[in-house]
Coordinates of C-alpha atoms and ligand atoms in Angstrom, one line a residue:
M275 CA 7.0 5.3 34.7
I276 CA 6.3 1.5 34.6
D277 CA 9.2 0.0 32.6
K278 CA 8.7 -3.7 33.1
A279 CA 6.0 -6.3 32.4
K280 CA 5.7 -9.5 34.4
L281 CA 4.5 -12.8 33.0
Q282 CA 3.6 -15.8 35.1
I283 CA 3.7 -19.2 33.6
G284 CA 2.7 -21.8 36.2
E285 CA 5.2 -21.4 39.1
N286 CA 7.6 -19.3 37.1
S287 CA 7.6 -15.5 36.7
Y288 CA 9.5 -13.6 34.1
E289 CA 10.2 -9.9 33.6
F290 CA 10.4 -8.1 30.3
P291 CA 11.3 -4.5 29.5
L292 CA 8.7 -2.2 28.1
I293 CA 9.6 0.0 25.0
E294 CA 7.9 3.3 24.6
G295 CA 7.5 5.2 21.3
T296 CA 7.5 9.0 20.9
E297 CA 3.7 8.9 20.8
N298 CA 3.6 7.0 24.0
E299 CA 2.8 3.6 22.4
I300 CA 4.0 0.8 24.6
A301 CA 5.3 -2.6 23.7
I302 CA 6.6 -5.5 25.7
D303 CA 9.9 -6.7 24.4
I304 CA 9.6 -10.5 24.6
K305 CA 12.6 -11.4 22.6
T306 CA 14.1 -13.3 25.6
L307 CA 10.9 -15.2 26.5
R308 CA 11.8 -18.4 24.6
S309 CA 15.2 -18.8 26.0
L310 CA 14.2 -17.8 29.6
S311 CA 11.1 -20.1 29.6
N312 CA 12.5 -23.1 27.9
G313 CA 10.7 -22.8 24.6
V314 CA 7.5 -20.8 25.2
I315 CA 6.7 -18.5 22.4
T316 CA 3.9 -16.0 21.7
I317 CA 1.4 -16.7 18.9
D318 CA -0.6 -14.0 17.1
A319 CA -2.1 -15.0 13.8
G320 CA -2.3 -12.1 11.4
Y321 CA 0.0 -10.1 13.7
K322 CA -3.0 -8.3 15.2
N323 CA -1.1 -7.4 18.3
T324 CA 2.5 -7.8 17.3
G325 CA 5.0 -5.1 16.5
A326 CA 7.5 -6.3 14.0
C327 CA 9.9 -3.3 14.2
K328 CA 10.5 0.2 15.5
S329 CA 9.9 2.7 12.8
A330 CA 10.3 6.5 12.6
I331 CA 8.4 6.9 9.3
T332 CA 4.6 6.9 9.8
F333 CA 2.5 7.3 12.8
L334 CA -1.1 6.2 12.9
D335 CA -3.7 6.1 15.7
G336 CA -6.5 4.0 14.5
E337 CA -8.8 4.9 17.4
K338 CA -8.5 8.6 16.8
G339 CA -8.2 8.5 13.0
I340 CA -4.7 10.1 12.9
L341 CA -2.2 9.6 10.2
R342 CA 1.2 11.4 10.0
Y343 CA 4.2 11.0 7.8
R344 CA 7.4 11.9 9.7
G345 CA 5.2 14.0 12.0
Y346 CA 3.3 15.9 9.4
S347 CA -0.5 15.4 9.3
I348 CA -1.9 13.7 6.2
E349 CA -4.5 16.4 5.9
E350 CA -1.8 19.1 5.6
L351 CA 0.4 17.2 3.2
A352 CA -2.6 16.3 1.0
E353 CA -3.6 19.9 0.9
K354 CA -0.2 21.6 0.5
A355 CA 2.5 19.3 -0.7
D356 CA 3.7 17.9 -4.0
F357 CA 4.0 14.1 -4.3
L358 CA 7.7 14.2 -5.0
E359 CA 8.2 16.3 -1.8
V360 CA 6.3 13.8 0.2
A361 CA 8.4 10.9 -1.4
Y362 CA 11.6 12.7 -0.3
L363 CA 10.2 13.4 3.2
L364 CA 9.2 9.7 3.7
I365 CA 12.5 8.3 2.3
F366 CA 15.0 10.8 3.8
G367 CA 13.1 12.0 6.9
E368 CA 12.8 15.7 6.2
L369 CA 11.0 17.9 3.8
P370 CA 13.5 18.9 1.0
T371 CA 14.7 22.4 0.4
K372 CA 14.0 23.8 -3.1
E373 CA 17.5 22.8 -4.2
E374 CA 17.3 19.3 -2.7
L375 CA 14.0 18.7 -4.4
A376 CA 15.3 20.0 -7.8
Q377 CA 18.3 17.7 -7.5
F378 CA 16.2 14.7 -6.5
H379 CA 13.9 15.3 -9.5
L380 CA 16.9 15.7 -11.8
D381 CA 18.5 12.5 -10.6
I382 CA 15.2 10.6 -11.0
K383 CA 14.8 11.9 -14.6
D384 CA 18.4 10.9 -15.3
K385 CA 17.4 7.3 -14.5
A386 CA 14.0 7.2 -16.1
I387 CA 14.9 5.3 -19.2
V388 CA 13.9 1.6 -19.0
D389 CA 16.0 -0.8 -21.1
D390 CA 14.3 -1.3 -24.5
D391 CA 14.5 -5.1 -24.0
V392 CA 11.8 -4.7 -21.3
R393 CA 9.4 -4.1 -24.2
K394 CA 10.0 -7.7 -25.3
I395 CA 8.9 -9.0 -21.9
I396 CA 5.7 -6.9 -22.1
D397 CA 5.1 -8.2 -25.6
A398 CA 5.0 -11.7 -24.3
F399 CA 2.1 -11.0 -21.9
P400 CA -1.4 -11.6 -23.3
K401 CA -3.5 -8.4 -23.6
T402 CA -5.8 -9.9 -21.0
A403 CA -3.0 -10.0 -18.4
H404 CA -3.8 -8.2 -15.1
P405 CA -1.6 -5.0 -15.0
M406 CA -0.6 -5.9 -11.3
G407 CA 0.9 -9.1 -12.6
I408 CA 2.7 -7.2 -15.3
L409 CA 4.0 -4.6 -12.9
S410 CA 5.2 -7.1 -10.4
S411 CA 7.0 -9.1 -13.1
L412 CA 8.6 -6.1 -14.7
T413 CA 9.8 -4.7 -11.3
S414 CA 11.4 -8.0 -10.7
A415 CA 12.8 -8.1 -14.2
L416 CA 14.6 -4.8 -13.5
T417 CA 17.0 -6.8 -11.3
A418 CA 18.1 -8.6 -14.4
F419 CA 18.9 -5.2 -16.1
N420 CA 20.5 -3.8 -13.0
P421 CA 22.3 -6.9 -11.7
T422 CA 24.8 -5.3 -9.2
S423 CA 23.6 -5.6 -5.7
V424 CA 23.5 -2.3 -3.7
N425 CA 26.0 -1.8 -0.9
V426 CA 23.5 -0.3 1.6
D427 CA 26.4 1.1 3.7
S428 CA 27.3 3.3 0.7
K429 CA 25.2 6.5 0.7
E430 CA 25.8 7.0 -3.0
E431 CA 24.7 3.4 -3.9
M432 CA 21.6 3.6 -1.8
Y433 CA 20.6 6.9 -3.3
G434 CA 21.4 5.6 -6.8
A435 CA 19.0 2.6 -6.3
I436 CA 16.3 4.9 -5.0
V437 CA 16.3 7.4 -7.8
K438 CA 16.6 4.5 -10.3
I439 CA 13.4 2.9 -9.1
M440 CA 11.6 6.3 -8.6
G441 CA 12.4 7.0 -12.3
K442 CA 11.7 3.7 -13.9
F443 CA 8.6 2.6 -11.9
P444 CA 6.2 5.2 -13.4
V445 CA 7.3 4.1 -16.9
L446 CA 6.4 0.5 -16.0
V447 CA 3.1 1.7 -14.5
A448 CA 2.3 3.6 -17.7
W449 CA 3.4 0.7 -19.9
A450 CA 1.2 -1.8 -18.0
M451 CA -1.8 0.5 -18.8
R452 CA -0.8 1.1 -22.4
K453 CA -0.5 -2.7 -22.9
I454 CA -4.2 -3.3 -21.9
N455 CA -5.3 -0.2 -23.8
G456 CA -3.4 -1.4 -26.9
L457 CA -1.3 1.8 -27.1
P458 CA 2.4 1.9 -28.2
L459 CA 4.9 2.1 -25.3
N460 CA 6.3 5.5 -24.9
Y461 CA 8.5 7.7 -22.6
G462 CA 7.3 10.9 -21.0
S463 CA 9.2 14.1 -21.1
N464 CA 11.9 15.4 -18.8
S465 CA 10.4 18.8 -19.1
L466 CA 7.4 17.8 -17.1
G467 CA 6.8 17.5 -13.3
Y468 CA 6.8 14.0 -11.8
V469 CA 3.0 13.6 -11.7
E470 CA 2.4 15.4 -15.0
N471 CA 4.9 13.0 -16.6
V472 CA 3.1 10.0 -15.2
M473 CA -0.1 11.3 -16.7
S474 CA 1.5 12.0 -20.1
M475 CA 3.0 8.6 -20.2
M476 CA -0.3 7.0 -19.3
F477 CA -2.7 8.9 -21.5
A478 CA -0.8 10.5 -24.5
K479 CA -2.1 9.2 -27.8
P480 CA 0.4 8.8 -30.6
N481 CA -1.6 11.0 -33.0
E482 CA -2.4 14.0 -30.8
E483 CA -0.8 16.3 -28.3
Y484 CA -1.6 15.6 -24.7
T485 CA -2.6 18.5 -22.5
I486 CA -2.5 18.2 -18.8
N487 CA -5.9 18.9 -17.1
P488 CA -4.9 20.7 -13.8
I489 CA -7.9 19.3 -12.0
V490 CA -7.0 15.8 -12.8
K491 CA -3.3 16.5 -12.0
D492 CA -4.2 17.9 -8.5
A493 CA -6.5 15.0 -7.8
L494 CA -3.8 12.4 -8.8
N495 CA -1.2 14.3 -6.7
K496 CA -3.5 14.1 -3.7
L497 CA -4.3 10.4 -4.3
L498 CA -0.6 9.5 -4.6
I499 CA 0.2 11.4 -1.3
L500 CA -2.7 9.7 0.5
H501 CA -1.4 6.3 -0.5
A502 CA 2.3 7.0 0.0
D503 CA 2.8 5.1 3.3
H504 CA 0.8 3.4 6.0
E505 CA 3.3 1.8 8.4
Q506 CA 3.4 -2.0 8.7
N507 CA 0.6 -3.0 6.4
C508 CA 0.6 -6.3 4.5
S509 CA 2.6 -5.1 1.4
T510 CA 5.0 -3.0 3.5
S511 CA 5.7 -5.9 5.9
T512 CA 6.3 -8.0 2.8
V513 CA 8.8 -5.6 1.4
R514 CA 10.6 -5.5 4.8
I515 CA 10.6 -9.2 5.3
V516 CA 11.8 -10.0 1.8
G517 CA 14.5 -7.3 2.2
S518 CA 15.5 -8.7 5.5
S519 CA 17.0 -11.7 3.7
H520 CA 19.1 -9.0 1.9
A521 CA 17.2 -9.5 -1.3
G522 CA 17.6 -6.3 -3.3
L523 CA 15.3 -3.3 -3.4
F524 CA 13.6 -4.2 -6.8
A525 CA 13.0 -7.8 -5.7
S526 CA 11.6 -6.7 -2.4
L527 CA 9.3 -4.2 -4.1
S528 CA 8.1 -6.8 -6.6
A529 CA 7.0 -9.0 -3.7
G530 CA 5.3 -6.0 -2.1
I531 CA 3.3 -5.4 -5.3
S532 CA 2.1 -9.0 -5.2
A533 CA 1.0 -8.5 -1.6
L534 CA -0.8 -5.3 -2.5
W535 CA -2.7 -7.0 -5.3
G536 CA -5.1 -9.0 -3.0
P537 CA -8.7 -7.8 -2.6
L538 CA -8.3 -7.6 1.2
H539 CA -5.5 -5.0 0.7
G540 CA -4.8 -2.7 -2.3
G541 CA -6.9 -4.8 -4.6
A542 CA -10.0 -3.6 -2.7
N543 CA -10.1 -0.4 -4.9
Q544 CA -10.9 -2.5 -7.9
A545 CA -13.2 -4.7 -5.9
V546 CA -15.1 -1.7 -4.6
L547 CA -15.9 -0.4 -8.1
E548 CA -16.9 -3.8 -9.3
M549 CA -19.2 -4.1 -6.3
L550 CA -20.8 -0.7 -6.9
E551 CA -21.3 -1.5 -10.5
A552 CA -22.9 -4.8 -9.6
I553 CA -25.2 -3.1 -7.1
K554 CA -26.2 -0.5 -9.7
A555 CA -26.8 -3.2 -12.4
D556 CA -29.0 -5.1 -9.8
G557 CA -31.3 -2.1 -9.5
G558 CA -29.3 -0.1 -6.9
D559 CA -30.9 -2.0 -3.9
T560 CA -28.2 -1.1 -1.3
K561 CA -30.2 -2.7 1.5
K562 CA -30.0 -6.1 -0.2
Y563 CA -26.2 -5.8 -0.2
M564 CA -26.1 -4.6 3.3
A565 CA -28.0 -7.7 4.4
K566 CA -25.6 -9.9 2.4
A567 CA -22.6 -8.2 4.0
K568 CA -24.0 -9.0 7.5
D569 CA -25.0 -12.6 6.7
K570 CA -22.3 -14.9 8.1
N571 CA -23.4 -17.6 5.6
D572 CA -22.7 -15.3 2.7
P573 CA -19.1 -14.7 1.7
F574 CA -19.9 -11.2 0.4
R575 CA -18.2 -8.3 2.3
L576 CA -18.8 -4.6 1.8
M577 CA -15.6 -3.9 0.0
G578 CA -13.9 -0.6 1.0
F579 CA -15.2 -1.0 4.5
G580 CA -13.3 -1.9 7.6
H581 CA -9.7 -1.7 8.4
R582 CA -7.3 -3.7 10.6
V583 CA -6.1 -0.5 12.4
Y584 CA -8.7 2.2 12.0
K585 CA -11.6 1.8 14.4
N586 CA -12.7 5.2 13.4
F587 CA -13.0 7.0 10.1
D588 CA -10.0 6.4 7.9
P589 CA -8.7 10.0 7.6
R590 CA -7.7 9.3 4.0
A591 CA -11.3 8.3 3.1
K592 CA -12.5 11.7 4.4
I593 CA -10.2 13.6 2.1
I594 CA -10.9 11.3 -0.9
K595 CA -14.6 11.6 -0.5
V596 CA -14.4 15.4 -0.7
A597 CA -12.0 15.1 -3.6
A598 CA -14.3 12.7 -5.5
D599 CA -17.1 15.2 -5.3
Q600 CA -14.8 18.0 -6.4
V601 CA -13.3 16.1 -9.3
L602 CA -16.6 14.9 -10.6
N603 CA -18.1 18.4 -10.3
D604 CA -15.1 20.1 -12.0
L605 CA -15.0 17.6 -14.8
G606 CA -18.8 17.8 -15.2
I607 CA -19.2 14.1 -14.7
N608 CA -22.4 12.7 -13.1
D609 CA -21.5 9.2 -12.1
P610 CA -24.4 7.3 -10.6
I611 CA -21.9 5.0 -8.8
L612 CA -21.1 7.9 -6.5
D613 CA -24.7 8.0 -5.4
V614 CA -24.6 4.2 -4.7
A615 CA -21.4 4.7 -2.7
K616 CA -22.9 7.5 -0.6
A617 CA -26.1 5.5 0.0
L618 CA -24.1 2.5 1.2
E619 CA -22.0 4.6 3.4
Q620 CA -25.0 6.3 5.1
E621 CA -26.6 2.9 5.7
A622 CA -23.5 1.4 7.1
L623 CA -22.8 4.4 9.4
N624 CA -26.3 3.9 10.9
D625 CA -26.3 0.1 11.0
P626 CA -25.5 -1.6 14.4
Y627 CA -23.6 -4.4 12.7
F628 CA -21.1 -1.9 11.2
V629 CA -21.2 0.5 14.2
D630 CA -20.5 -2.2 16.7
R631 CA -17.6 -3.6 14.7
K632 CA -16.3 -0.1 14.1
L633 CA -16.4 -0.6 10.3
Y634 CA -15.9 2.7 8.5
P635 CA -15.1 3.5 4.8
N636 CA -11.4 3.0 4.2
V637 CA -9.1 4.7 1.6
D638 CA -10.3 2.4 -1.2
F639 CA -14.0 3.2 -0.9
Y640 CA -14.0 6.4 -2.9
S641 CA -10.6 6.3 -4.7
G642 CA -11.9 4.2 -7.6
I643 CA -14.6 6.7 -8.4
I644 CA -11.9 9.4 -8.9
Y645 CA -9.7 7.1 -11.0
R646 CA -12.6 6.2 -13.2
A647 CA -13.4 9.9 -13.7
M648 CA -9.8 10.4 -14.8
G649 CA -10.2 7.7 -17.5
I650 CA -8.2 5.0 -15.7
P651 CA -9.4 1.5 -16.4
V652 CA -10.6 -0.5 -13.3
E653 CA -7.8 -3.1 -13.5
M654 CA -5.3 -0.3 -13.2
F655 CA -6.6 1.0 -9.8
T656 CA -4.4 -1.1 -7.7
V657 CA -1.4 -0.2 -10.0
M658 CA -2.1 3.4 -9.1
F659 CA -2.1 2.5 -5.5
A660 CA 1.3 0.9 -6.0
L661 CA 2.6 4.0 -7.7
G662 CA 1.6 6.0 -4.6
R663 CA 3.0 3.5 -2.2
L664 CA 6.4 3.2 -3.9
P665 CA 8.1 5.9 -1.7
G666 CA 6.7 4.3 1.5
W667 CA 8.0 0.9 0.5
I668 CA 11.4 2.4 -0.3
A669 CA 11.5 4.3 2.9
Q670 CA 10.6 1.2 4.9
W671 CA 13.1 -1.0 3.1
R672 CA 15.9 1.6 3.6
E673 CA 15.1 2.0 7.3
M674 CA 15.1 -1.8 7.8
R675 CA 18.5 -2.2 6.0
L676 CA 20.1 0.8 7.6
G677 CA 18.8 -0.3 11.0
K678 CA 20.6 -3.7 10.5
E679 CA 17.4 -5.6 11.3
P680 CA 17.7 -9.3 11.5
I681 CA 16.1 -11.6 9.0
G682 CA 12.4 -11.9 9.6
R683 CA 11.7 -15.5 10.6
P684 CA 8.5 -16.1 12.7
R685 CA 8.0 -19.3 14.7
Q686 CA 5.0 -21.5 14.9
I687 CA 3.1 -24.0 17.0
Y688 CA 3.2 -27.3 15.2
T689 CA -0.2 -29.0 15.2
G690 CA 0.4 -31.9 12.8
E691 CA 1.1 -35.6 13.3
T692 CA 3.8 -36.6 15.8
H693 CA 6.5 -39.0 14.6
R694 CA 5.3 -42.1 12.7
G695 CA 7.0 -44.8 10.7
F696 CA 7.1 -44.9 6.9
N697 CA 5.0 -47.7 5.1
N698 CA 6.1 -48.7 1.7
I699 CA 3.5 -47.9 -1.0
S700 CA 2.5 -51.5 -1.4
Q701 CA 1.5 -51.6 2.3
R702 CA -0.7 -48.5 2.2
Ligands
LIG801 N1 -18.1 -6.2 5.4 C1 -18.8 -7.0 6.3 N2 -18.3 -7.4 7.5 C2 -17.0 -7.1 7.8 C3 -16.2 -6.3 6.9 C4 -16.8 -5.9 5.7 N3 -16.1 -5.1 4.8 N4 -15.0 -6.1 7.4 C5 -15.0 -6.7 8.6 N5 -16.2 -7.3 8.8 C6 -16.6 -8.0 10.1 C7 -16.1 -9.4 10.1 O1 -16.9 -10.3 9.5 C8 -15.9 -9.6 11.6 O2 -17.2 -9.9 12.1 P1 -17.3 -10.9 13.4 O3 -16.6 -10.2 14.5 O4 -18.8 -11.0 13.6 O5 -16.7 -12.2 13.0 C9 -15.5 -8.2 12.1 O6 -16.1 -7.3 11.2 C10 -14.0 -8.0 12.2 O7 -13.4 -8.3 10.9 P2 -12.0 -9.0 10.6 O8 -12.1 -9.6 9.3 O9 -11.7 -9.9 11.8 O10 -11.1 -7.8 10.7 P3 -9.6 -7.7 10.1 O11 -8.9 -6.7 10.9 O12 -9.0 -9.1 10.1 O13 -9.8 -7.3 8.6 C11 -10.1 -6.1 6.6 C12 -9.7 -6.0 8.1 C13 -9.4 -7.2 5.9 C14 -9.8 -4.7 6.0 C15 -11.7 -6.3 6.6 O14 -12.3 -5.2 7.2 C16 -12.2 -6.5 5.1 O15 -12.1 -7.5 4.6 N6 -12.6 -5.3 4.5 C17 -13.1 -5.4 3.1 C18 -11.8 -5.3 2.2 C19 -11.2 -4.0 2.1 O16 -11.8 -2.9 2.0 N7 -9.8 -4.0 2.2 C20 -9.0 -2.8 2.1 C21 -8.4 -2.4 3.4 S1 -7.6 -0.9 3.3 C22 -6.1 -1.3 2.6 O17 -5.6 -2.4 2.7 C23 -5.5 -0.3 1.8

């Protein structure tokens, strides 16, 4: 096997070791380049070709459209698993036994109360506040209510921090939605499953009993699993890099939520639905919007299309598309937005612009349609993504801390002014 890479810079030649992953991915370990070469660094804006870490959590092959958590295929997990099982798998590396899962759930429920003073913080937000802003602020605020920093070398403390956030985060998610819906803040019930409890906290009205619709519950379970991890994406890399300064788990997660908010990342699910609505309101002329997406002078992009890593169908999008059809059928909803989405997809799949650039529907293209059918307001879509991504962020943060990774600190190539003298303001 080839185990070295050679780099020639002018007269000088340097050798670097190759690192091979369990799925035969190969990387050149260039950490000695700068010292060997007297200051030469690599540059790769957007990290398109740069591995930031080794990780044993999620494998994805963007060319083949493969996604696996800890070796298990996303298709099998979405079909057969429960979200909490998947969370355990991602964080601790193995599927839990019945007893382990029961204990994990018990410990999460034990920590699910959020300090009542957090309500005062929510009260201070205007009703028009975006729930992602609320969620990120409240997650950060949890550090104030849980000020002791976690000793990551203590198994108990690490576990304690994990079950705490797994318990409190759904409450914050539900409260962010209840705030915009003008509903009183509540707690769920420890007698319910994790996903059922989330639904109850989100949807229960103060004047009537809330009954769980099993179709909606299954769809939500699937969506949360599909979003649970996606290796070194923008928000996960944010969580890892913030955590690499030894900032705590909650602070690192809060930063990850902010990164997820952007429309090029998790915010795309909201942007997709708004785009589909706009197309429908404009007479449903999908061809007009396809032309806009291809026009380099028009900033419009087909939201929910394209992916940094997938150059084939996003396997999550395939599962969600089927689920969207099922949920709408089962609930007896006829959403014209789904027809607009399918028409756009068909056109894009047959359009050389999209085919040549390998732009396929991503996870966000159909998820909003399901969320809407469940009665979740559009501004909450990215919050739902965050709820699903929570175990992935935790797993990645834990792996990074236990792996004793160094602080993340990229370099740069400076392109500004060289040294110049200072003129007093009167001389400028
Ligand atoms: N609509 C139209 N053209 C597109 C789209 C799109 N959605 N996505 C990419 N392109 C074009 C680009 O204009 C570029 O064309 P060019 O080569 O002629 O210049 C080419 O495809 C490559 O695109 P990049 O932006 O260089 O690809 P990158 O990997 O940097 O971006 C991204 C990936 C951000 C996902 C991009 O495809 C995009 O903006 N998609 C829409 C937003 C979206 O759906 N984001 C969610 C991603 S999934 C997630 O984060 C959960």
